[in-house]
Each structure stands twice: as structure tokens, then as C-alpha cells.
Amino acid sequence: MASVIDDTGGQWIALSGLAISLSLVLVAVLINQAAVTDYYSSYAALEFPKEQIREITTQTQESAKGAAQLAWELNNASNETVLSNFTALLGSYNAQTSMIYAVHGETLNITLVKSAFNSTHDIDIIWLNISYNDGTTRYASEPEIIEVKQ
């Protein structure tokens, strides 16, 4: 069959132009993805609530020590009330801190695992579980061991 245009030399120029333009588009997309990925990966370290978790554990340790001393001072008749007083005080602290963090859209739960008494029936060591979740970061501590010194 006879061709309409006898000179086909320009087709290679058009084909190479198409290949170069497609490769430039591909390189632009890859550079754009690298920039976005680099931004999100560098931002992820700043997004982790490290200071907030430290603040929670420090405040919980201080409050547990204070609650243990207050539970001993509230001891009415027998040494069996020390643990129940401490459990009630810690439950109140958990409810208050959970409510404060819930206002910010975060969940916080502090539970008593166990406590150890010394020879004078003072609370000596406390084991607490602290769990924190802000929607992106979930933190659950091994039992926090708190030594209570009188």
C-alpha cells in the first residue's frame, strides 16, 4: 500500500521527545514523593509525646508516694485500712487525671497491680500500670515500681 508521506524520518524525533517528556514527568513525581516522605519521617520524631509520658509517670510517682503517706495518716483503727485508703486515693487520682486527659482527646489509665508492706505495716513498694493513648501513640508501661520512703 502506498504511504501518504514518503519521508518517515521525523517519527523518531517525535518518539524520542515523547520518551524524554515521560521520563521528566516520572522524575518529577519521584522527587515530589521523596520530599513528602522526608517531611513526614522527620516530623514523626516530633510527634511522639515523650515529654507528656515522662510528665505522667513523674506525677504519678509523686502522687502515689503522697497517697501512701496520707493513707497511713488516715489509718483509723487497724493496719488493714491502710491498703483500702491507698486504693481509694489512687482511684481518685486515676479518675481526675483521666478526666483531664480526656478533655484533650487522650486516654489515661493508672491501675494498682500490688503493694508490699514492711514490718511496721507501712506501704513500702507499689507496682502501678500506666497506659496512655492519644490516637496515634499507644504507651503501656511495664509495672512502674515505686519505692515509698517515709
Coordinates of C-alpha atoms in Angstrom, one line a residue:
M1 CA 0.0 0.0 0.0
A2 CA 1.3 3.4 -0.8
S3 CA 2.0 5.8 2.0
V4 CA 0.7 9.3 2.1
I5 CA 4.0 10.7 3.4
D6 CA 7.1 9.1 1.9
D7 CA 9.5 10.8 4.4
T8 CA 9.2 9.0 7.9
G9 CA 12.4 10.4 9.5
G10 CA 10.5 12.8 11.8
Q11 CA 8.8 10.0 13.6
W12 CA 12.0 9.2 15.6
I13 CA 12.3 12.8 16.7
A14 CA 8.6 12.7 17.9
L15 CA 9.1 9.4 19.6
S16 CA 12.3 10.4 21.4
G17 CA 10.6 13.7 22.5
L18 CA 7.7 11.7 24.0
A19 CA 10.1 9.4 25.8
I20 CA 12.1 12.3 27.3
S21 CA 8.9 14.1 28.4
L22 CA 7.5 10.9 30.1
S23 CA 10.9 10.4 31.9
L24 CA 10.9 14.0 33.1
V25 CA 7.3 13.6 34.5
L26 CA 8.4 10.4 36.2
V27 CA 11.5 12.0 37.8
A28 CA 9.3 15.0 39.0
V29 CA 6.9 12.6 40.6
L30 CA 9.7 10.7 42.4
I31 CA 11.3 13.9 43.7
N32 CA 7.9 15.1 44.9
Q33 CA 7.3 11.8 46.8
A34 CA 10.8 11.9 48.3
A35 CA 10.2 15.4 49.6
V36 CA 6.8 14.4 51.1
T37 CA 8.2 11.2 52.7
D38 CA 11.2 13.0 54.1
Y39 CA 8.9 15.6 55.7
Y40 CA 6.6 13.1 57.3
S41 CA 9.5 10.9 58.5
S42 CA 11.3 13.9 60.1
Y43 CA 8.0 15.1 61.6
A44 CA 7.3 11.7 63.2
A45 CA 10.0 12.2 65.8
L46 CA 8.5 15.4 66.9
E47 CA 5.0 13.9 67.0
F48 CA 5.9 11.3 69.7
P49 CA 4.6 12.6 73.1
K50 CA 7.8 11.8 75.0
E51 CA 7.7 14.7 77.4
Q52 CA 4.0 14.1 78.1
I53 CA 4.6 10.5 79.0
R54 CA 7.5 11.5 81.3
E55 CA 5.3 14.0 83.0
I56 CA 2.6 11.5 83.6
T57 CA 5.0 8.9 85.1
T58 CA 6.7 11.5 87.3
Q59 CA 3.5 13.0 88.5
T60 CA 2.1 9.5 89.2
Q61 CA 5.1 8.5 91.2
E62 CA 4.9 11.7 93.3
S63 CA 1.2 11.3 93.8
A64 CA 1.5 7.6 94.7
K65 CA 4.1 8.4 97.4
G66 CA 1.9 11.2 98.8
A67 CA -1.2 8.9 98.7
A68 CA 0.8 6.2 100.6
Q69 CA 1.8 8.6 103.3
L70 CA -1.7 10.0 103.5
A71 CA -3.2 6.5 103.7
W72 CA -1.0 5.8 106.7
E73 CA -2.1 9.0 108.3
L74 CA -5.8 8.2 107.7
N75 CA -5.3 4.9 109.4
N76 CA -8.2 4.7 111.8
A77 CA -8.2 1.5 113.9
S78 CA -6.2 -1.2 112.2
N79 CA -3.4 -1.6 109.7
E80 CA -5.9 -3.2 107.2
T81 CA -7.4 0.2 106.4
V82 CA -4.1 1.4 105.0
L83 CA -4.5 -0.5 101.8
S84 CA -8.1 0.4 101.3
N85 CA -7.4 4.1 102.0
F86 CA -4.5 4.0 99.5
T87 CA -6.6 2.2 96.9
A88 CA -9.4 4.8 97.2
L89 CA -6.9 7.7 97.0
L90 CA -5.2 6.2 93.9
G91 CA -8.6 5.6 92.3
S92 CA -9.5 9.2 92.9
Y93 CA -6.2 10.3 91.3
N94 CA -6.8 8.0 88.3
A95 CA -10.3 9.4 87.8
Q96 CA -9.1 13.0 88.0
T97 CA -6.2 12.6 85.6
S98 CA -8.2 10.5 83.2
M99 CA -10.8 13.3 83.0
I100 CA -8.1 16.0 82.5
Y101 CA -6.5 14.0 79.6
A102 CA -10.0 13.1 78.1
V103 CA -10.6 16.8 77.6
H104 CA -7.6 16.8 75.3
G105 CA -8.8 13.7 73.4
E106 CA -6.4 11.3 75.1
T107 CA -7.0 8.3 77.3
L108 CA -5.0 7.6 80.5
N109 CA -5.5 4.7 82.9
I110 CA -3.5 4.1 86.1
T111 CA -4.1 0.8 88.0
L112 CA -2.6 -0.7 91.1
V113 CA -1.0 -4.0 90.5
K114 CA 0.1 -4.8 94.0
S115 CA 1.7 -3.2 97.0
A116 CA 4.2 -4.5 99.6
F117 CA 4.2 -3.7 103.3
N118 CA 7.2 -3.6 105.6
S119 CA 7.4 -4.8 109.2
T120 CA 5.6 -1.7 110.6
H121 CA 2.8 -2.2 108.0
D122 CA 3.7 0.9 106.0
I123 CA 3.4 0.7 102.3
D124 CA 7.0 0.0 101.1
I125 CA 6.8 -0.7 97.4
I126 CA 4.0 0.0 94.9
W127 CA 3.6 -1.5 91.4
L128 CA 1.4 0.5 89.0
N129 CA 0.4 0.1 85.4
I130 CA 0.2 3.2 83.4
S131 CA -1.4 3.2 79.9
Y132 CA -1.7 6.2 77.6
N133 CA -3.2 6.6 74.2
D134 CA -3.5 9.8 72.2
G135 CA -4.9 8.3 69.0
T136 CA -1.5 7.9 67.2
T137 CA 0.7 6.8 70.1
R138 CA -0.2 4.0 72.5
Y139 CA 2.0 3.6 75.5
A140 CA 1.7 0.9 78.2
S141 CA 4.3 0.7 80.9
E142 CA 5.6 -2.4 82.5
P143 CA 4.6 -2.2 86.1
E144 CA 6.1 1.0 87.4
I145 CA 7.9 0.1 90.7
I146 CA 7.7 3.0 93.1
E147 CA 9.6 2.8 96.4
V148 CA 7.9 4.7 99.2
K149 CA 10.2 6.1 101.8
Q150 CA 8.9 7.6 105.0

